[in-house]
XYZ file of C-alpha atoms in Angstrom:
489
model
C 5.623 3.709 35.716
C 6.267 6.224 32.902
C 3.013 7.462 30.832
C 3.926 4.986 27.928
C 4.232 1.576 29.968
C 0.630 2.301 31.236
C -0.695 2.313 27.338
C 0.861 -0.856 27.191
C -0.054 -2.479 29.321
C -3.827 -1.101 28.905
C -3.503 -2.292 24.985
C -1.772 -5.067 25.517
C -5.464 -6.553 27.379
C -6.939 -4.586 25.294
C -5.203 -7.009 22.454
C -6.546 -10.002 24.223
C -10.403 -9.206 24.510
C -9.921 -8.089 21.176
C -8.484 -11.615 19.415
C -10.479 -13.581 21.533
C -13.135 -14.477 18.792
C -13.662 -12.913 15.283
C -16.941 -11.162 15.923
C -15.264 -8.680 19.228
C -13.036 -7.459 16.708
C -15.176 -6.078 16.011
C -15.281 -2.759 18.483
C -11.952 -2.757 17.298
C -11.728 -1.578 13.981
C -13.170 2.400 12.913
C -13.488 2.634 9.680
C -13.095 6.754 8.084
C -16.687 8.277 7.865
C -18.603 5.146 8.693
C -21.235 5.649 11.496
C -21.398 3.038 13.324
C -24.900 2.404 12.554
C -24.065 1.657 9.458
C -22.352 -1.345 10.374
C -25.869 -4.047 9.407
C -27.085 -3.174 5.671
C -30.098 -1.787 6.608
C -32.916 -2.477 2.128
C -36.076 -3.231 2.900
C -35.898 -5.831 0.141
C -33.405 -7.961 1.933
C -32.335 -9.221 5.189
C -30.330 -7.589 6.738
C -27.138 -8.745 8.745
C -24.062 -7.997 11.596
C -21.393 -7.547 8.538
C -18.404 -7.724 10.398
C -15.326 -5.091 10.848
C -13.030 -3.915 7.661
C -9.965 -2.625 7.867
C -6.527 -3.218 5.339
C -4.759 -5.693 5.929
C -1.630 -4.866 4.024
C 2.342 -5.500 3.242
C 4.614 -3.358 1.280
C 6.780 -5.993 -1.646
C 9.944 -4.499 -1.960
C 11.674 -5.461 -5.221
C 14.692 -3.089 -4.804
C 18.028 -4.795 -5.106
C 15.296 -8.042 -4.645
C 14.186 -7.679 -0.855
C 11.144 -9.542 -0.715
C 10.506 -10.459 -3.958
C 12.107 -12.237 -6.364
C 15.244 -12.394 -3.730
C 18.038 -13.426 -6.284
C 15.331 -15.925 -8.125
C 16.152 -15.952 -12.268
C 14.171 -18.846 -13.052
C 10.812 -18.419 -13.894
C 9.788 -20.726 -12.093
C 11.903 -19.910 -8.824
C 10.372 -16.376 -8.692
C 7.155 -18.314 -9.033
C 8.163 -20.902 -6.198
C 8.730 -17.693 -4.270
C 6.242 -15.876 -4.526
C 3.606 -18.657 -3.837
C 4.991 -19.281 -0.390
C 5.128 -15.546 0.632
C 1.503 -15.989 -0.374
C 0.776 -18.435 1.431
C 2.244 -16.948 4.753
C 0.211 -14.064 4.026
C -3.379 -15.489 3.957
C -2.506 -16.778 7.183
C -2.195 -13.945 8.837
C -5.177 -12.517 7.291
C -3.548 -10.110 4.883
C -5.982 -8.946 2.201
C -3.180 -6.380 -0.189
C 0.240 -6.091 -1.887
C 1.313 -3.204 -3.114
C 4.056 -4.793 -5.242
C 6.975 -2.952 -6.306
C 6.902 -2.728 -9.788
C 9.143 0.555 -11.347
C 11.890 0.539 -8.362
C 14.386 3.115 -10.203
C 12.985 3.773 -13.630
C 12.799 0.344 -14.774
C 10.082 -1.897 -14.720
C 8.766 -4.822 -13.950
C 5.812 -5.204 -17.015
C 7.202 -5.017 -21.063
C 7.444 -0.805 -20.774
C 7.290 2.058 -23.770
C 9.610 3.496 -21.702
C 11.957 2.238 -19.225
C 13.806 -1.343 -19.767
C 13.278 -4.025 -17.881
C 14.737 -3.986 -14.631
C 17.530 -5.875 -13.293
C 16.046 -7.761 -9.752
C 13.874 -9.731 -13.016
C 16.568 -11.303 -15.068
C 20.109 -10.093 -13.306
C 19.995 -7.886 -17.144
C 18.931 -4.719 -17.431
C 16.750 -4.007 -20.338
C 16.732 -8.470 -20.576
C 13.385 -9.334 -21.244
C 11.814 -12.560 -18.649
C 10.099 -16.183 -20.429
C 6.951 -15.135 -18.931
C 4.006 -11.834 -18.126
C 5.879 -10.999 -14.872
C 3.396 -8.296 -13.852
C 0.059 -10.385 -14.772
C 1.589 -13.355 -13.216
C 2.216 -12.412 -9.412
C -1.313 -9.746 -10.107
C -3.228 -12.913 -11.294
C -1.653 -15.219 -8.259
C -2.955 -12.621 -5.505
C -6.315 -11.695 -7.065
C -6.205 -15.823 -6.577
C -6.230 -15.589 -3.071
C -8.488 -12.577 -2.696
C -6.161 -9.804 -2.365
C -6.057 -6.659 -3.370
C -2.609 -5.869 -5.559
C -1.989 -2.086 -5.616
C 1.239 -0.938 -8.003
C 3.937 0.967 -6.652
C 6.433 2.995 -7.803
C 8.580 5.885 -7.254
C 8.226 8.397 -8.829
C 11.567 9.781 -8.906
C 14.296 7.930 -8.168
C 16.670 6.238 -11.719
C 19.179 5.206 -10.204
C 22.146 5.416 -6.795
C 24.968 4.254 -5.650
C 25.905 1.862 -3.247
C 29.309 3.542 -2.708
C 30.267 7.509 -2.850
C 32.867 6.697 -5.651
C 31.142 4.590 -7.435
C 28.988 5.373 -10.705
C 25.818 5.029 -11.455
C 25.369 2.717 -14.749
C 24.784 3.601 -18.260
C 21.506 5.240 -18.869
C 19.308 3.688 -20.769
C 18.254 5.036 -24.567
C 14.895 5.149 -23.380
C 15.416 7.854 -21.144
C 15.867 11.677 -22.151
C 19.206 12.362 -20.360
C 17.696 16.091 -20.183
C 14.777 15.285 -17.839
C 18.088 13.517 -15.313
C 19.763 15.149 -12.701
C 22.678 13.309 -11.279
C 23.760 14.208 -7.047
C 26.151 12.254 -5.457
C 24.510 9.288 -4.127
C 21.258 9.190 -6.012
C 20.253 9.990 -9.719
C 16.927 11.857 -10.555
C 14.194 12.988 -13.200
C 13.982 16.289 -12.350
C 11.073 17.141 -10.468
C 11.393 20.517 -11.646
C 10.622 19.845 -15.182
C 6.452 19.221 -16.448
C 8.304 17.253 -19.316
C 9.440 15.177 -16.089
C 5.921 15.364 -14.394
C 3.795 14.345 -18.141
C 6.004 11.649 -18.457
C 5.871 9.191 -14.960
C 1.787 9.735 -16.476
C 2.561 8.550 -19.541
C 3.637 5.669 -17.696
C 1.412 5.255 -14.831
C -1.359 5.574 -18.001
C 0.335 2.446 -19.561
C 0.150 0.929 -16.148
C -3.365 1.084 -15.438
C -4.308 0.753 -19.482
C -1.790 -3.056 -19.328
C -2.789 -4.563 -16.711
C -5.554 -5.340 -13.444
C -3.785 -3.272 -11.075
C -6.410 -1.657 -7.914
C -4.213 0.644 -7.691
C -1.158 3.311 -7.508
C 1.171 3.809 -4.811
C 4.050 6.342 -4.138
C 6.418 5.624 -1.582
C 8.350 8.763 0.376
C 11.325 9.609 -1.894
C 10.604 13.354 -3.789
C 13.286 15.588 -4.137
C 16.443 13.735 -3.320
C 17.606 13.577 0.596
C 21.411 14.571 0.303
C 24.897 13.399 1.532
C 25.921 16.353 4.270
C 27.377 19.267 2.708
C 25.228 18.830 -0.735
C 23.159 20.983 -2.741
C 20.119 20.893 -5.238
C 21.779 23.082 -7.578
C 17.895 23.953 -8.373
C 18.198 27.242 -8.431
C 18.445 27.456 -12.496
C 15.029 25.506 -12.930
C 13.846 28.411 -9.662
C 14.265 31.356 -12.540
C 12.706 29.496 -15.459
C 9.438 28.313 -13.717
C 9.617 30.568 -10.238
C 8.571 33.420 -10.890
C 5.369 33.406 -8.881
C 6.940 31.640 -5.445
C 8.135 34.372 -2.794
C 10.912 30.940 -1.565
C 12.467 28.566 -3.152
C 10.999 26.000 -0.584
C 7.700 26.958 -1.600
C 9.115 26.741 -5.604
C 10.005 22.898 -4.667
C 6.649 22.463 -2.368
C 4.584 23.293 -5.518
C 5.838 21.185 -8.186
C 5.743 18.188 -6.039
C 2.017 19.634 -5.229
C 1.675 19.720 -9.289
C 3.106 16.162 -9.922
C 0.689 14.535 -7.131
C -2.463 16.531 -8.683
C -1.536 15.230 -12.166
C -0.782 12.008 -11.179
C -4.253 11.801 -9.557
C -6.134 13.377 -12.355
C -4.265 10.915 -14.396
C -5.255 7.429 -12.613
C -9.310 9.273 -11.958
C -9.170 9.871 -16.002
C -8.769 5.640 -17.021
C -10.061 3.938 -14.122
C -11.975 5.990 -11.272
C -12.087 3.681 -8.807
C -8.417 3.140 -8.522
C -7.161 4.022 -4.928
C -4.073 6.886 -5.129
C -2.107 5.757 -1.986
C 1.283 6.975 -0.764
C 3.559 6.328 2.339
C 5.216 9.126 2.947
C 7.873 8.912 5.807
C 7.031 9.490 9.801
C 8.924 12.417 10.858
C 6.389 15.365 8.460
C 8.954 17.627 9.139
C 11.350 15.857 7.403
C 9.098 15.781 4.536
C 8.160 19.140 4.394
C 11.745 21.092 4.561
C 14.122 18.414 3.066
C 11.302 15.910 0.534
C 8.846 19.328 0.243
C 5.725 17.314 0.443
C 3.035 18.990 1.855
C 1.431 15.976 3.199
C -1.670 17.990 4.365
C -2.222 19.839 1.869
C -2.903 16.800 -0.565
C -5.378 15.467 1.865
C -6.884 18.910 2.073
C -7.356 19.000 -1.901
C -7.978 15.430 -1.456
C -5.447 14.451 -3.882
C -4.706 11.311 -3.323
C -7.418 8.410 -1.816
C -5.402 6.599 1.148
C -2.355 8.164 2.912
C 0.397 5.852 4.697
C 3.033 7.768 7.148
C 5.616 4.624 7.608
C 5.969 5.339 11.522
C 9.132 3.317 12.287
C 9.843 4.243 15.084
C 8.162 2.262 19.035
C 5.973 4.052 21.446
C 8.777 4.387 23.780
C 10.038 7.014 21.467
C 7.976 8.480 18.440
C 5.535 6.790 17.274
C 2.536 8.148 19.685
C 3.142 12.140 19.023
C 3.209 11.399 14.749
C -0.014 9.355 14.934
C -1.575 12.053 16.480
C 0.030 14.528 13.741
C -0.710 12.560 10.763
C -4.607 12.172 12.704
C -5.308 15.739 12.807
C -3.401 16.454 9.818
C -4.071 14.080 7.086
C -7.449 12.710 7.374
C -9.503 15.479 5.420
C -10.374 13.937 2.432
C -8.543 10.876 2.475
C -7.856 7.235 4.589
C -5.097 6.646 7.355
C -2.754 3.332 6.954
C -0.079 3.087 8.935
C 3.432 1.941 8.051
C 5.157 -0.594 10.365
C 8.367 -1.241 10.413
C 8.480 -5.537 10.645
C 13.102 -5.555 9.996
C 13.255 -2.986 13.173
C 12.359 -6.211 15.522
C 15.544 -9.098 16.193
C 16.835 -10.627 19.051
C 19.687 -9.127 18.538
C 18.227 -5.379 18.618
C 20.582 -2.158 20.005
C 17.071 -1.660 21.110
C 16.074 -3.965 24.210
C 12.038 -2.835 22.617
C 12.525 -4.339 19.807
C 14.082 -8.075 21.109
C 10.823 -9.428 21.653
C 7.401 -8.697 19.514
C 5.432 -6.897 21.733
C 5.981 -3.617 21.052
C 4.092 -4.334 17.829
C 0.670 -4.859 19.470
C 0.989 -2.217 21.492
C 1.926 0.237 18.408
C -1.265 -1.761 15.960
C -3.239 -1.367 19.284
C -2.814 2.553 19.927
C -3.077 2.665 16.033
C -6.519 0.649 16.555
C -7.912 2.347 19.529
C -7.473 6.319 17.584
C -10.243 5.960 15.670
C -9.192 7.849 12.320
C -7.316 4.915 11.338
C -8.831 2.316 8.523
C -5.409 -0.656 8.394
C -1.899 -1.229 8.617
C 0.901 -1.972 6.716
C 3.112 -3.765 6.996
C 7.245 -3.218 5.888
C 7.647 -5.654 4.462
C 7.009 -9.766 3.207
C 10.574 -11.380 3.369
C 10.331 -10.406 7.550
C 6.960 -11.621 7.818
C 8.898 -14.893 5.905
C 11.669 -15.028 8.537
C 9.099 -14.053 11.396
C 12.103 -12.908 13.955
C 11.001 -12.833 18.004
C 7.879 -14.494 16.763
C 6.095 -10.815 14.817
C 4.051 -12.980 13.356
C 1.851 -14.494 16.673
C 1.715 -10.735 17.178
C 0.382 -9.834 13.545
C -2.321 -13.310 13.736
C -3.823 -12.245 17.111
C -4.492 -8.779 15.614
C -5.839 -10.240 12.525
C -7.262 -13.767 13.736
C -10.026 -13.399 10.896
C -11.008 -12.729 7.461
C -11.614 -8.511 6.387
C -12.808 -6.561 3.005
C -10.905 -3.484 3.144
C -12.788 -0.638 3.646
C -14.131 1.286 0.428
C -10.877 3.573 -0.138
C -12.961 5.718 -2.005
C -13.896 9.950 -1.256
C -17.309 10.982 -0.641
C -20.282 8.602 -0.894
C -20.064 5.057 -1.843
C -21.661 3.547 -4.269
C -22.664 0.272 -4.483
C -21.611 -1.990 -6.898
C -25.352 -4.507 -8.112
C -26.147 -7.386 -6.099
C -24.783 -10.235 -7.260
C -28.218 -12.731 -8.798
C -28.380 -16.440 -9.555
C -27.085 -17.370 -6.969
C -27.491 -21.429 -7.948
C -25.926 -24.531 -5.466
C -24.516 -27.856 -7.485
C -23.700 -29.507 -3.645
C -20.953 -27.267 -1.818
C -20.275 -25.302 -4.739
C -22.357 -21.827 -5.192
C -22.316 -20.585 -8.340
C -23.495 -16.558 -9.124
C -24.286 -14.146 -12.384
C -20.506 -12.063 -12.717
C -20.685 -8.584 -11.369
C -18.419 -5.951 -14.018
C -15.592 -4.834 -12.779
C -15.697 -6.578 -8.474
C -14.917 -9.710 -7.194
C -16.414 -11.029 -4.435
C -16.246 -11.704 -0.659
C -18.554 -14.894 0.193
C -20.425 -14.986 4.057
C -22.119 -17.247 6.475
C -24.809 -16.130 8.137
C -25.602 -17.772 12.131
C -27.749 -16.241 14.262
C -28.220 -12.788 12.119
C -24.862 -12.141 11.843
C -22.709 -12.134 8.775
C -19.151 -14.254 8.244
C -16.512 -13.695 5.930
C -15.871 -16.838 4.551
C -12.999 -15.630 1.224
C -13.098 -12.756 -0.231
C -12.775 -14.241 -4.326
C -11.823 -13.048 -7.562
C -14.104 -16.066 -9.748
C -18.054 -16.156 -8.944
C -17.364 -19.742 -7.901
C -16.437 -21.203 -4.783
C -16.129 -24.497 -3.273
C -17.940 -24.004 0.890
C -15.512 -26.710 2.922
C -19.041 -26.691 5.021
C -23.010 -26.594 5.271
C -24.744 -23.413 5.720
C -26.517 -21.137 4.526
C -24.426 -18.402 2.727
C -25.166 -15.116 0.861
C -22.369 -13.037 -1.929
C -21.453 -9.515 -2.288
C -19.893 -7.708 -5.331
C -16.980 -5.635 -4.361
C -15.158 -2.367 -6.005
C -12.094 -3.582 -8.107
C -10.041 -0.379 -6.042
C -11.958 1.184 -4.069
C -13.598 -1.300 -2.833
C -17.436 0.169 -2.604
C -19.840 -3.721 -1.685
C -23.477 -3.994 -2.381
C -25.587 -4.970 -0.691
C -26.364 -8.832 -0.031
C -26.934 -11.418 -2.570
C -30.550 -13.635 -1.203
C -29.378 -16.329 1.501
C -28.431 -20.121 -0.262
C -28.917 -23.289 1.899
C -25.811 -25.639 1.966
C -26.660 -28.899 2.587
């Protein structure tokens, strides 16, 4: 029997045991930099409880081409109905984080002074919808107790569908001198300081206008060119690259500068917002083609979370690339793993994707690693479609609600404890804590069970029992000590 097959059998057996109860999943997740002894909250002034484990359970919502949303629903009513259906599915699967693509290609799902309204909102680039799209999707996501991270592509401006096609007319908001055209893609020029400043200005504007919990970048940095095509950046290298021994080092430095500048912008505008990046799973391709130095970003603390897209089976590249990222990308960052739901199909070329079993093996392998803080699933539409029963595998791994872990760097600074708990029948309320959402727990035999994450300070509980509340910082998820316990009869 092959080594990977042995791993699959062992991990499948482990997963069955872990999924048997919510409490038993505790050993399946290890938060980065948090020793096991801190699982129980200790303070002389409050009671202590065995707290449930925490992990990120995220889903990407891709909007380029309307992939996940709005899927060519161009009326307000249809868009809202589809997003609500999507959130229903995510909630049933105990998803706690959404990465929503708000800027697919130098356009916006909100009113931006820098770029036009996205064509994927109304069907026409530059045409405004009848409502504030981004505010509505943020509010709806938060209403379900999920974090909302704004996903942007830093450089892409346009792309062709066919080699003999044409790019769209450049919007007047976009400076022509910052744009460079290649055979299949048009990009903001990565070597220009004005490009970096523009991206940072866009992020600052977004953070000031909207209640997002973080900024998320995908895996497109320097453009992936077609065979035989050259980058054509020799002039930029001569102008800006005198300190570098090679043009490859120069390109990596240009991307490094963008990442460091974005980090500084995010933390200046909203210190608790999380900066996450999902590079390709192929680390050599990142370094030599995208010119993305993941290890450097982690060592420097330029991002809070790395989410490699490990879009292979455990029979191929998943396990060795999981090992690389856990050894090289967890110095000052948290590590999540990205999983490719779209590969699973009853007619898939590879037999391993004709059943959902390998998805379970992948998730179990990452959890067993010990340095992984959660999962990100690509993408939401496939949870709606549920090919080969993948949702059964996901539901078995995510049997109970859980909070995302602390995703900041350095010591976790806990928010204030919620005060003034008051029960009116089965309705529990408490005083607001600034810049926080809340976790409501039920206590049984000294153990705390998460009932719900909520962005309001009032909840109607389904059953009698003893409850307490914690405040959780928007963005990095730093959690307070427990409030007083209150009995609901």
